[in-house]
């Protein structure tokens, strides 16, 4: 049986005592993204009514819509599983108990699109400020064909001439509903600047045929107007609801979503969740910083064997500068941190595609900057080379433009050290273990950092990250470093670039100085004194100053 595309159409009215921040945090970070992760949901949008002082007075203020590839999926798992009480979080049940919800299934009848709408869709451009006019009709018996003929031959062709018109779609109550009352819904979408109420609109709504339909075919007409409020992605990203008051920290029952409100001491809100790549790999991430949904985004890509925690001190130093509070920062666990890192071979191209997958899921068309260290530095460089339209600037730290001579042999020796120890993690999974972790941090940090104090404790924390990395994941991800060479592509690089290296990181200061000369558009070259392989750990204040200066420049 052919699939029936349609719409999940939900109107909502929260009770007055439900905190607004809780409502938006729940819907934008928990409820909506869980649906967008299902393959048959194409998208999801939230709208806010603009007619509450007029025809919409007393009616629901909020509307959520999801395009569905096949409405039959709404009667099957996994969608029905999401609606079970034993699956819903306690917060979801508590929040929904304070909201009047009207949920409808609608089958798609027909779509008309303007060329401008097709362009926006092809470019995945934002639709901020778009206006939605929803017209719902109940008909007198036997008038369906007349209504269809009027829409097709007069009404939509005339509406398409209204300035700013983008799209009209017609829906009918889904056969899944089994309802005696059939609703015919038309959704008319316009750009922020439009001719609603103007001459062309008046002409389209005042013809004799329009009068005939409304008088003789339509039994009841309901019209609502909305502004687009929020566009969902599969990845939670709503920081604004977490940056004020009235919302508590939340952890989902499966532990895969955490929302962390901004602390009262002037810190920033954060979200921890995950995205799934096209080949099924789960990439956990942490998003924090500015509450603005359009705030510029900085992506941080870590060294092999490291956790996103290596950036903690840098982020604290970076956000301590007032001018940096305008940014959001995204960090993630690199493919290979766990053993679940996919079946295909891991290359620097695969690692760059993971950053693009994160940007797509978070609906970020272009990162302000991608900053990476070691393997993450090669990833940052390669992302800028392969996807220059998605990267505004990049900072590559303590890395090389190509695999070093003899690198494969060195990595194989390190793998042998880990395999020889046979260490296991909490779940009995093979991990890298303490021997290789000790060898690694001794290479990464300068001797002066072993000070018996705070920095040495920080080294211990990094060592624990290395020690707990999946051994299988390490063996797979290290293959990305065996055989890559980006030097030829670097010559044509037009993305703003900075190369940063610790003064005590072996031969890399010299390597990266030459590397800077090979970048076509030029690159800043900065040496962080008294730092080794991870300058953001050993010298977070200095590293933050370097990054701030580069971004401001």
Short mmCIF file of C-alpha atoms in Angstrom, two decimals:
data_model
loop_
_atom_site.label_atom_id
_atom_site.label_comp_id
_atom_site.label_asym_id
_atom_site.label_seq_id
_atom_site.Cartn_x
_atom_site.Cartn_y
_atom_site.Cartn_z
CA UNK A 1 0.00 0.00 0.00
CA UNK A 2 1.38 3.42 -0.99
CA UNK A 3 2.35 5.70 1.90
CA UNK A 4 -0.02 8.52 2.82
CA UNK A 5 1.90 11.70 3.65
CA UNK A 6 0.31 14.00 6.16
CA UNK A 7 0.58 16.18 9.22
CA UNK A 8 0.56 15.86 12.98
CA UNK A 9 -1.19 19.07 14.02
CA UNK A 10 -1.26 19.95 17.72
CA UNK A 11 -2.69 23.06 19.40
CA UNK A 12 -1.77 23.77 23.02
CA UNK A 13 -2.78 26.14 25.78
CA UNK A 14 -0.67 25.99 28.95
CA UNK A 15 -2.34 26.78 32.24
CA UNK A 16 -1.35 30.14 33.69
CA UNK A 17 0.60 28.61 36.58
CA UNK A 18 2.89 26.52 34.33
CA UNK A 19 6.25 28.35 34.21
CA UNK A 20 6.92 29.53 30.67
CA UNK A 21 10.56 28.39 30.86
CA UNK A 22 9.50 24.87 31.87
CA UNK A 23 7.01 24.73 28.98
CA UNK A 24 9.61 25.69 26.37
CA UNK A 25 12.45 23.63 27.84
CA UNK A 26 10.22 20.55 27.88
CA UNK A 27 8.85 21.01 24.38
CA UNK A 28 11.95 22.24 22.56
CA UNK A 29 14.56 20.08 24.27
CA UNK A 30 12.70 16.91 25.20
CA UNK A 31 9.38 16.42 23.42
CA UNK A 32 10.06 17.73 19.91
CA UNK A 33 13.55 16.26 19.32
CA UNK A 34 12.43 12.75 20.32
CA UNK A 35 9.95 12.88 17.45
CA UNK A 36 12.41 14.36 14.95
CA UNK A 37 14.72 11.41 15.59
CA UNK A 38 12.14 9.09 14.05
CA UNK A 39 12.75 8.72 10.30
CA UNK A 40 9.17 9.35 9.21
CA UNK A 41 9.06 12.85 10.76
CA UNK A 42 10.50 15.19 8.13
CA UNK A 43 10.48 18.34 10.25
CA UNK A 44 8.82 20.07 13.15
CA UNK A 45 7.71 23.66 13.73
CA UNK A 46 6.17 25.62 16.58
CA UNK A 47 4.00 28.66 15.94
CA UNK A 48 2.59 31.32 18.24
CA UNK A 49 -0.83 32.84 17.59
CA UNK A 50 -0.98 36.51 16.60
CA UNK A 51 -4.78 36.84 16.72
CA UNK A 52 -5.41 36.44 20.45
CA UNK A 53 -6.71 40.01 20.74
CA UNK A 54 -9.11 39.44 17.85
CA UNK A 55 -10.75 36.36 16.31
CA UNK A 56 -8.44 34.03 18.23
CA UNK A 57 -9.34 35.37 21.66
CA UNK A 58 -9.78 32.49 24.10
CA UNK A 59 -8.29 29.98 21.68
CA UNK A 60 -4.99 28.10 22.02
CA UNK A 61 -1.88 30.26 21.76
CA UNK A 62 0.52 27.56 20.57
CA UNK A 63 0.62 25.30 17.52
CA UNK A 64 3.08 22.51 16.68
CA UNK A 65 3.20 20.83 13.28
CA UNK A 66 5.17 17.83 12.05
CA UNK A 67 5.27 16.65 8.44
CA UNK A 68 4.96 12.86 8.29
CA UNK A 69 6.00 10.66 5.35
CA UNK A 70 3.31 8.05 6.05
CA UNK A 71 0.44 8.62 8.46
CA UNK A 72 0.20 4.87 9.12
CA UNK A 73 3.37 5.26 11.20
CA UNK A 74 1.33 7.19 13.76
CA UNK A 75 -0.41 3.94 14.75
CA UNK A 76 2.78 1.89 15.07
CA UNK A 77 5.86 1.59 17.20
CA UNK A 78 8.14 3.42 17.75
CA UNK A 79 5.81 6.44 17.72
CA UNK A 80 3.16 4.83 19.92
CA UNK A 81 5.90 3.84 22.37
CA UNK A 82 6.76 7.50 22.95
CA UNK A 83 3.21 8.12 24.13
CA UNK A 84 3.14 5.38 26.76
CA UNK A 85 3.04 6.52 30.37
CA UNK A 86 5.79 4.08 31.35
CA UNK A 87 8.06 5.66 28.73
CA UNK A 88 7.31 9.35 29.30
CA UNK A 89 9.53 11.15 31.76
CA UNK A 90 8.07 12.36 35.03
CA UNK A 91 8.56 15.94 33.84
CA UNK A 92 6.67 15.25 30.61
CA UNK A 93 3.70 13.83 32.50
CA UNK A 94 3.71 16.68 35.00
CA UNK A 95 4.01 19.33 32.28
CA UNK A 96 1.37 17.85 29.98
CA UNK A 97 -1.07 17.67 32.87
CA UNK A 98 -0.95 21.49 32.86
CA UNK A 99 -1.61 21.93 29.13
CA UNK A 100 -4.86 21.70 27.17
CA UNK A 101 -3.89 19.72 24.05
CA UNK A 102 -5.83 19.11 20.84
CA UNK A 103 -3.98 16.62 18.62
CA UNK A 104 -5.09 15.86 15.07
CA UNK A 105 -3.96 13.62 12.20
CA UNK A 106 -4.39 15.09 8.71
CA UNK A 107 -3.76 13.58 5.28
CA UNK A 108 -2.12 15.74 2.62
CA UNK A 109 -4.37 16.63 -0.33
CA UNK A 110 -2.25 18.98 -2.45
CA UNK A 111 0.71 21.38 -2.28
CA UNK A 112 1.47 24.60 -4.18
CA UNK A 113 4.92 26.19 -3.78
CA UNK A 114 6.43 29.48 -4.93
CA UNK A 115 9.88 29.43 -6.54
CA UNK A 116 11.18 31.35 -3.52
CA UNK A 117 9.94 28.62 -1.20
CA UNK A 118 11.70 25.98 -3.31
CA UNK A 119 14.93 28.01 -3.11
CA UNK A 120 14.70 28.34 0.65
CA UNK A 121 13.99 24.63 0.99
CA UNK A 122 16.91 23.66 -1.27
CA UNK A 123 19.28 25.86 0.72
CA UNK A 124 17.76 24.80 4.05
CA UNK A 125 17.46 28.50 4.81
CA UNK A 126 15.79 29.67 7.97
CA UNK A 127 12.15 30.67 8.01
CA UNK A 128 12.30 33.05 10.97
CA UNK A 129 9.48 35.56 10.89
CA UNK A 130 7.31 33.56 8.51
CA UNK A 131 3.56 33.91 8.86
CA UNK A 132 1.08 31.03 8.81
CA UNK A 133 -2.62 31.44 8.05
CA UNK A 134 -4.63 28.34 8.96
CA UNK A 135 -8.15 28.09 7.52
CA UNK A 136 -10.27 25.17 8.67
CA UNK A 137 -13.56 24.40 6.97
CA UNK A 138 -16.48 22.13 7.76
CA UNK A 139 -18.61 21.51 4.66
CA UNK A 140 -22.24 20.94 3.87
CA UNK A 141 -22.89 17.43 2.52
CA UNK A 142 -21.71 16.75 -1.01
CA UNK A 143 -19.64 19.93 -1.44
CA UNK A 144 -16.15 18.42 -1.47
CA UNK A 145 -15.70 18.55 -5.27
CA UNK A 146 -16.86 22.17 -5.44
CA UNK A 147 -14.37 23.16 -2.76
CA UNK A 148 -11.53 21.34 -4.54
CA UNK A 149 -12.36 22.96 -7.89
CA UNK A 150 -12.42 26.44 -6.32
CA UNK A 151 -9.05 25.96 -4.59
CA UNK A 152 -7.43 24.55 -7.73
CA UNK A 153 -8.81 26.91 -10.35
CA UNK A 154 -9.21 30.24 -8.56
CA UNK A 155 -8.33 30.64 -4.92
CA UNK A 156 -4.72 29.38 -4.75
CA UNK A 157 -3.75 30.86 -8.15
CA UNK A 158 -4.95 34.25 -6.88
CA UNK A 159 -3.30 33.85 -3.45
CA UNK A 160 -0.02 33.03 -5.19
CA UNK A 161 0.00 36.62 -6.49
CA UNK A 162 -0.05 38.06 -2.96
CA UNK A 163 3.42 39.51 -2.19
CA UNK A 164 5.38 37.20 0.11
CA UNK A 165 3.27 34.10 -0.58
CA UNK A 166 5.45 30.98 -0.24
CA UNK A 167 3.28 27.91 -0.05
CA UNK A 168 -0.26 26.61 0.32
CA UNK A 169 -1.07 23.09 1.43
CA UNK A 170 -4.46 21.42 1.77
CA UNK A 171 -5.19 18.65 4.25
CA UNK A 172 -8.21 16.58 5.23
CA UNK A 173 -8.96 14.69 8.43
CA UNK A 174 -6.97 11.46 8.27
CA UNK A 175 -8.72 8.19 7.72
CA UNK A 176 -6.89 7.07 10.87
CA UNK A 177 -9.11 9.32 12.97
CA UNK A 178 -12.33 7.48 12.11
CA UNK A 179 -14.11 10.78 12.71
CA UNK A 180 -17.67 11.49 11.70
CA UNK A 181 -16.80 15.19 11.30
CA UNK A 182 -14.38 15.82 8.43
CA UNK A 183 -12.15 18.90 8.59
CA UNK A 184 -10.64 20.53 5.52
CA UNK A 185 -7.56 22.50 6.51
CA UNK A 186 -5.60 24.91 4.31
CA UNK A 187 -2.24 26.21 5.51
CA UNK A 188 -1.02 29.34 3.74
CA UNK A 189 2.59 30.38 4.41
CA UNK A 190 3.99 33.87 3.79
CA UNK A 191 7.34 35.53 4.28
CA UNK A 192 7.85 38.19 6.98
CA UNK A 193 7.21 40.93 4.43
CA UNK A 194 3.92 40.13 2.76
CA UNK A 195 0.75 41.53 1.25
CA UNK A 196 -1.75 40.03 3.68
CA UNK A 197 -4.67 42.45 3.76
CA UNK A 198 -3.40 44.21 0.63
CA UNK A 199 -5.00 44.60 -2.78
CA UNK A 200 -4.01 41.18 -4.12
CA UNK A 201 -5.21 39.47 -0.95
CA UNK A 202 -8.51 41.35 -1.01
CA UNK A 203 -8.98 40.36 -4.63
CA UNK A 204 -8.40 36.69 -3.83
CA UNK A 205 -10.91 36.64 -0.99
CA UNK A 206 -13.74 38.72 -2.45
CA UNK A 207 -14.62 37.08 -5.76
CA UNK A 208 -18.15 35.90 -6.57
CA UNK A 209 -16.92 32.32 -6.54
CA UNK A 210 -15.40 32.84 -3.08
CA UNK A 211 -18.75 34.20 -1.88
CA UNK A 212 -20.56 31.21 -3.41
CA UNK A 213 -18.29 28.70 -1.67
CA UNK A 214 -18.46 30.41 1.71
CA UNK A 215 -22.23 30.80 1.52
CA UNK A 216 -23.36 27.48 0.11
CA UNK A 217 -20.54 24.94 0.51
CA UNK A 218 -19.07 25.88 3.89
CA UNK A 219 -21.00 25.18 7.06
CA UNK A 220 -18.35 26.59 9.41
CA UNK A 221 -15.09 28.47 8.83
CA UNK A 222 -12.29 28.90 11.39
CA UNK A 223 -9.27 31.09 10.64
CA UNK A 224 -6.14 31.51 12.78
CA UNK A 225 -2.92 33.46 12.17
CA UNK A 226 0.48 32.60 13.59
CA UNK A 227 4.14 33.63 13.52
CA UNK A 228 6.83 30.99 13.35
CA UNK A 229 8.31 30.59 16.82
CA UNK A 230 10.77 27.69 16.65
CA UNK A 231 12.06 25.08 14.21
CA UNK A 232 12.96 21.70 15.64
CA UNK A 233 15.99 19.63 14.83
CA UNK A 234 16.85 16.15 16.02
CA UNK A 235 19.27 17.73 18.51
CA UNK A 236 18.05 19.75 21.52
CA UNK A 237 19.44 23.32 21.43
CA UNK A 238 17.02 25.54 23.40
CA UNK A 239 19.28 27.45 25.81
CA UNK A 240 17.11 30.53 26.27
CA UNK A 241 14.58 28.70 28.46
CA UNK A 242 17.47 27.56 30.65
CA UNK A 243 19.03 30.99 31.04
CA UNK A 244 16.41 32.61 33.24
CA UNK A 245 14.32 31.42 36.18
CA UNK A 246 11.47 28.98 36.60
CA UNK A 247 13.15 25.85 35.27
CA UNK A 248 14.97 23.01 37.01
CA UNK A 249 17.77 20.78 35.82
CA UNK A 250 16.48 17.71 34.00
CA UNK A 251 17.85 14.29 33.11
CA UNK A 252 15.84 12.01 30.83
CA UNK A 253 15.04 8.47 32.03
CA UNK A 254 17.62 7.01 29.62
CA UNK A 255 20.25 9.54 30.74
CA UNK A 256 20.82 10.75 27.16
CA UNK A 257 19.45 14.25 27.69
CA UNK A 258 20.49 16.67 30.41
CA UNK A 259 19.38 20.28 30.59
CA UNK A 260 21.39 22.42 32.98
CA UNK A 261 20.02 25.88 33.81
CA UNK A 262 22.44 28.77 34.11
CA UNK A 263 23.83 28.88 37.67
CA UNK A 264 23.07 32.01 39.71
CA UNK A 265 26.77 32.98 39.84
CA UNK A 266 26.74 34.25 36.26
CA UNK A 267 27.54 30.95 34.53
CA UNK A 268 25.96 29.76 31.31
CA UNK A 269 23.23 27.23 30.61
CA UNK A 270 24.11 23.91 28.98
CA UNK A 271 22.50 20.96 27.22
CA UNK A 272 23.99 17.49 26.94
CA UNK A 273 22.45 15.18 24.37
CA UNK A 274 23.41 13.36 21.19
CA UNK A 275 23.04 13.19 17.43
CA UNK A 276 23.04 10.10 15.23
CA UNK A 277 25.07 10.15 12.04
CA UNK A 278 23.86 8.72 8.74
CA UNK A 279 25.77 5.51 9.40
CA UNK A 280 24.15 5.13 12.81
CA UNK A 281 26.94 6.34 15.10
CA UNK A 282 25.84 8.20 18.22
CA UNK A 283 27.84 11.36 18.92
CA UNK A 284 27.20 12.77 22.41
CA UNK A 285 27.59 16.54 22.64
CA UNK A 286 27.46 19.44 25.08
CA UNK A 287 26.09 22.82 23.98
CA UNK A 288 26.46 25.89 26.21
CA UNK A 289 26.69 29.66 26.16
CA UNK A 290 24.54 32.44 24.77
CA UNK A 291 20.78 31.93 25.09
CA UNK A 292 20.18 33.37 21.62
CA UNK A 293 19.16 30.62 19.14
CA UNK A 294 21.04 32.53 16.42
CA UNK A 295 24.21 33.10 18.46
CA UNK A 296 27.44 32.28 16.58
CA UNK A 297 28.61 28.76 17.30
CA UNK A 298 32.15 27.58 18.06
CA UNK A 299 32.82 23.85 17.62
CA UNK A 300 35.57 22.20 19.68
CA UNK A 301 37.11 18.96 18.42
CA UNK A 302 39.24 16.97 20.86
CA UNK A 303 42.44 14.96 20.67
CA UNK A 304 42.28 11.21 20.20
CA UNK A 305 41.74 9.41 23.53
CA UNK A 306 40.47 12.61 25.15
CA UNK A 307 37.05 13.55 26.49
CA UNK A 308 35.38 16.92 25.89
CA UNK A 309 36.44 17.74 29.46
CA UNK A 310 39.87 18.87 28.20
CA UNK A 311 38.18 22.14 27.23
CA UNK A 312 36.66 22.92 30.66
CA UNK A 313 39.22 25.46 31.86
CA UNK A 314 39.45 27.14 28.47
CA UNK A 315 35.66 27.58 28.29
CA UNK A 316 35.56 29.09 31.78
CA UNK A 317 38.33 31.52 30.82
CA UNK A 318 36.73 32.29 27.45
CA UNK A 319 33.30 33.09 28.88
CA UNK A 320 34.83 35.21 31.65
CA UNK A 321 35.38 37.89 28.97
CA UNK A 322 32.16 39.84 28.42
CA UNK A 323 32.59 40.06 24.64
CA UNK A 324 32.61 36.26 24.39
CA UNK A 325 29.19 35.82 26.02
CA UNK A 326 27.69 36.27 22.53
CA UNK A 327 28.92 32.79 21.50
CA UNK A 328 27.60 29.30 21.92
CA UNK A 329 30.17 26.49 22.26
CA UNK A 330 29.63 22.94 21.06
CA UNK A 331 31.92 20.11 22.07
CA UNK A 332 31.38 16.44 21.42
CA UNK A 333 32.82 12.98 21.98
CA UNK A 334 34.82 12.07 18.91
CA UNK A 335 34.01 8.91 16.99
CA UNK A 336 36.14 6.27 18.70
CA UNK A 337 35.63 7.45 22.26
CA UNK A 338 33.32 4.43 22.63
CA UNK A 339 33.41 1.12 20.78
CA UNK A 340 30.21 2.03 18.93
CA UNK A 341 31.92 3.92 16.15
CA UNK A 342 30.45 2.39 13.02
CA UNK A 343 31.42 -0.27 10.52
CA UNK A 344 33.18 1.87 7.93
CA UNK A 345 36.83 2.83 8.16
CA UNK A 346 37.46 6.07 10.04
CA UNK A 347 39.28 8.75 8.05
CA UNK A 348 39.77 12.49 8.45
CA UNK A 349 36.94 12.89 5.93
CA UNK A 350 34.62 10.84 8.13
CA UNK A 351 35.62 12.93 11.15
CA UNK A 352 34.87 16.14 9.21
CA UNK A 353 31.48 14.74 8.19
CA UNK A 354 30.69 14.18 11.88
CA UNK A 355 31.04 17.92 12.51
CA UNK A 356 28.68 18.61 9.60
CA UNK A 357 26.20 16.10 11.04
CA UNK A 358 26.29 17.99 14.34
CA UNK A 359 25.76 21.34 12.61
CA UNK A 360 22.87 19.94 10.59
CA UNK A 361 21.12 18.43 13.61
CA UNK A 362 21.52 21.71 15.52
CA UNK A 363 20.30 23.68 12.48
CA UNK A 364 23.50 25.74 12.26
CA UNK A 365 24.18 26.69 8.63
CA UNK A 366 27.70 27.93 9.36
CA UNK A 367 29.95 27.60 12.39
CA UNK A 368 31.66 30.82 13.43
CA UNK A 369 34.78 28.74 14.10
CA UNK A 370 35.93 25.14 14.40
CA UNK A 371 38.77 24.69 16.90
CA UNK A 372 40.56 21.38 17.26
CA UNK A 373 43.65 19.93 18.86
CA UNK A 374 45.80 17.01 17.70
CA UNK A 375 43.49 14.71 15.73
CA UNK A 376 40.84 17.36 16.33
CA UNK A 377 43.17 19.92 14.77
CA UNK A 378 43.43 17.84 11.60
CA UNK A 379 39.64 17.49 11.73
CA UNK A 380 39.16 21.26 12.03
CA UNK A 381 41.50 21.85 9.07
CA UNK A 382 39.85 19.19 6.95
CA UNK A 383 36.34 20.44 7.75
CA UNK A 384 37.34 23.89 6.51
CA UNK A 385 38.84 22.37 3.36
CA UNK A 386 35.99 20.00 2.54
CA UNK A 387 33.10 22.19 3.70
CA UNK A 388 34.26 25.83 3.40
CA UNK A 389 30.70 27.20 3.27
CA UNK A 390 29.99 25.69 6.70
CA UNK A 391 33.05 27.11 8.50
CA UNK A 392 33.68 30.81 9.14
CA UNK A 393 37.17 30.27 10.57
CA UNK A 394 39.27 27.53 12.08
CA UNK A 395 41.99 27.11 14.69
CA UNK A 396 44.17 24.02 14.36
CA UNK A 397 46.27 23.24 17.43
CA UNK A 398 49.25 20.92 17.85
CA UNK A 399 48.65 18.98 14.67
CA UNK A 400 50.20 18.22 11.32
CA UNK A 401 48.94 18.63 7.73
CA UNK A 402 49.92 15.03 6.99
CA UNK A 403 50.58 11.74 8.70
CA UNK A 404 54.14 11.78 10.05
CA UNK A 405 56.65 9.31 8.70
CA UNK A 406 56.55 6.14 10.74
CA UNK A 407 53.33 7.22 12.41
CA UNK A 408 51.49 3.97 11.77
CA UNK A 409 54.25 1.97 13.48
CA UNK A 410 54.20 4.24 16.53
CA UNK A 411 50.43 3.92 16.87
CA UNK A 412 50.57 0.16 16.48
CA UNK A 413 53.15 0.03 19.28
CA UNK A 414 50.82 2.06 21.50
CA UNK A 415 47.92 -0.25 20.69
CA UNK A 416 50.13 -3.18 21.70
CA UNK A 417 50.81 -1.51 25.07
CA UNK A 418 47.08 -1.20 25.72
CA UNK A 419 46.31 -4.73 24.56
CA UNK A 420 49.12 -6.06 26.71
CA UNK A 421 47.61 -4.55 29.85
CA UNK A 422 44.15 -5.98 29.16
CA UNK A 423 42.39 -3.36 31.25
CA UNK A 424 38.60 -3.43 31.52
CA UNK A 425 36.09 -0.70 32.28
CA UNK A 426 33.07 -0.85 34.56
CA UNK A 427 30.96 -2.82 32.09
CA UNK A 428 33.72 -5.31 31.36
CA UNK A 429 34.60 -3.61 28.08
CA UNK A 430 38.25 -3.39 27.09
CA UNK A 431 39.70 0.07 27.72
CA UNK A 432 43.03 1.71 26.98
CA UNK A 433 44.24 1.31 30.56
CA UNK A 434 46.75 2.99 32.81
CA UNK A 435 50.02 2.06 31.08
CA UNK A 436 49.29 3.78 27.78
CA UNK A 437 47.52 6.60 29.64
CA UNK A 438 50.67 7.33 31.63
CA UNK A 439 52.86 7.25 28.53
CA UNK A 440 50.38 9.54 26.74
CA UNK A 441 50.16 12.28 29.35
CA UNK A 442 53.94 12.24 29.78
CA UNK A 443 54.16 13.11 26.08
CA UNK A 444 51.33 15.63 26.21
CA UNK A 445 52.40 17.81 29.16
CA UNK A 446 55.63 19.69 29.84
CA UNK A 447 57.71 18.73 32.85
CA UNK A 448 56.95 22.00 34.63
CA UNK A 449 53.25 21.11 34.80
CA UNK A 450 54.03 18.28 37.21
CA UNK A 451 53.98 20.82 40.03
CA UNK A 452 52.49 18.69 42.79
CA UNK A 453 49.50 21.05 42.82
CA UNK A 454 46.48 22.05 40.79
CA UNK A 455 47.99 21.45 37.35
CA UNK A 456 49.22 18.01 38.28
CA UNK A 457 45.72 17.17 39.49
CA UNK A 458 44.43 18.36 36.11
CA UNK A 459 46.91 16.06 34.39
CA UNK A 460 45.51 13.24 36.51
CA UNK A 461 42.03 14.08 35.27
CA UNK A 462 43.19 13.94 31.65
CA UNK A 463 44.99 10.67 32.33
CA UNK A 464 41.71 9.20 33.59
CA UNK A 465 40.05 10.25 30.31
CA UNK A 466 42.72 8.43 28.29
CA UNK A 467 42.61 5.39 30.53
CA UNK A 468 38.83 4.97 30.16
CA UNK A 469 38.69 5.31 26.37
CA UNK A 470 37.36 2.21 24.64
CA UNK A 471 40.24 0.09 23.33
CA UNK A 472 38.21 -1.02 20.33
CA UNK A 473 37.21 2.58 19.61
CA UNK A 474 40.85 3.68 19.88
CA UNK A 475 42.00 1.00 17.43
CA UNK A 476 39.39 2.09 14.89
CA UNK A 477 39.70 5.87 15.25
CA UNK A 478 43.50 5.92 15.14
CA UNK A 479 43.30 4.66 11.56
CA UNK A 480 42.36 8.22 10.58
CA UNK A 481 45.93 9.24 11.45
CA UNK A 482 47.68 6.47 9.53
CA UNK A 483 47.62 7.94 6.05
CA UNK A 484 46.31 11.44 5.37
CA UNK A 485 47.82 14.37 3.52
CA UNK A 486 46.04 17.73 3.30
CA UNK A 487 48.93 19.82 2.00
CA UNK A 488 47.76 20.08 -1.61
CA UNK A 489 44.24 21.14 -0.60
CA UNK A 490 45.63 23.68 1.89
CA UNK A 491 47.03 25.75 -0.97
CA UNK A 492 43.50 26.70 -2.06
CA UNK A 493 42.12 27.26 1.45
CA UNK A 494 40.19 30.51 1.71
CA UNK A 495 38.86 30.09 5.24
CA UNK A 496 40.37 32.33 7.95
CA UNK A 497 42.94 30.27 9.82
CA UNK A 498 45.06 30.29 12.95
CA UNK A 499 47.61 27.68 13.94
CA UNK A 500 48.42 27.36 17.64
CA UNK A 501 51.07 25.15 19.22
CA UNK A 502 52.60 24.58 22.62
CA UNK A 503 56.28 25.54 22.77
CA UNK A 504 57.12 22.22 24.43
CA UNK A 505 55.32 19.96 21.94
CA UNK A 506 58.35 18.29 20.37
CA UNK A 507 58.87 19.07 16.67
CA UNK A 508 55.37 20.49 16.16
CA UNK A 509 56.28 24.19 16.60
CA UNK A 510 58.52 23.92 13.55
CA UNK A 511 56.07 21.73 11.65
CA UNK A 512 53.19 24.14 12.22
CA UNK A 513 55.28 27.19 11.31
CA UNK A 514 55.85 25.62 7.90
CA UNK A 515 52.22 24.54 7.79
CA UNK A 516 51.12 28.19 8.15
CA UNK A 517 53.08 29.07 5.01
CA UNK A 518 51.22 26.37 3.07
CA UNK A 519 47.71 27.70 3.70
CA UNK A 520 46.60 29.60 0.61
CA UNK A 521 44.79 32.43 2.34
CA UNK A 522 47.47 32.75 5.01
CA UNK A 523 47.27 31.82 8.67
CA UNK A 524 48.13 33.33 12.01
CA UNK A 525 50.82 31.35 13.80
CA UNK A 526 50.94 31.47 17.61
CA UNK A 527 53.21 29.65 20.05
CA UNK A 528 51.92 29.20 23.60
CA UNK A 529 54.93 29.22 25.89
CA UNK A 530 55.40 26.61 28.62
CA UNK A 531 52.71 24.36 27.16
CA UNK A 532 52.85 20.97 25.50
CA UNK A 533 50.34 19.14 23.33
CA UNK A 534 47.20 20.50 25.04
CA UNK A 535 47.70 24.26 25.56
CA UNK A 536 44.01 24.69 26.40
CA UNK A 537 44.64 22.54 29.48
CA UNK A 538 48.03 23.84 30.60
CA UNK A 539 47.51 27.50 29.70
CA UNK A 540 43.73 28.05 29.46
CA UNK A 541 43.85 31.81 30.08
CA UNK A 542 46.50 32.35 27.41
CA UNK A 543 44.72 30.04 24.98
CA UNK A 544 41.46 31.94 25.57
CA UNK A 545 43.23 35.23 24.84
CA UNK A 546 44.61 33.82 21.59
CA UNK A 547 41.20 32.54 20.47
CA UNK A 548 39.45 35.77 21.49
CA UNK A 549 41.97 37.89 19.61
CA UNK A 550 41.63 35.73 16.51
CA UNK A 551 37.83 35.81 16.55
CA UNK A 552 37.75 39.56 17.17
CA UNK A 553 40.19 40.10 14.32
#
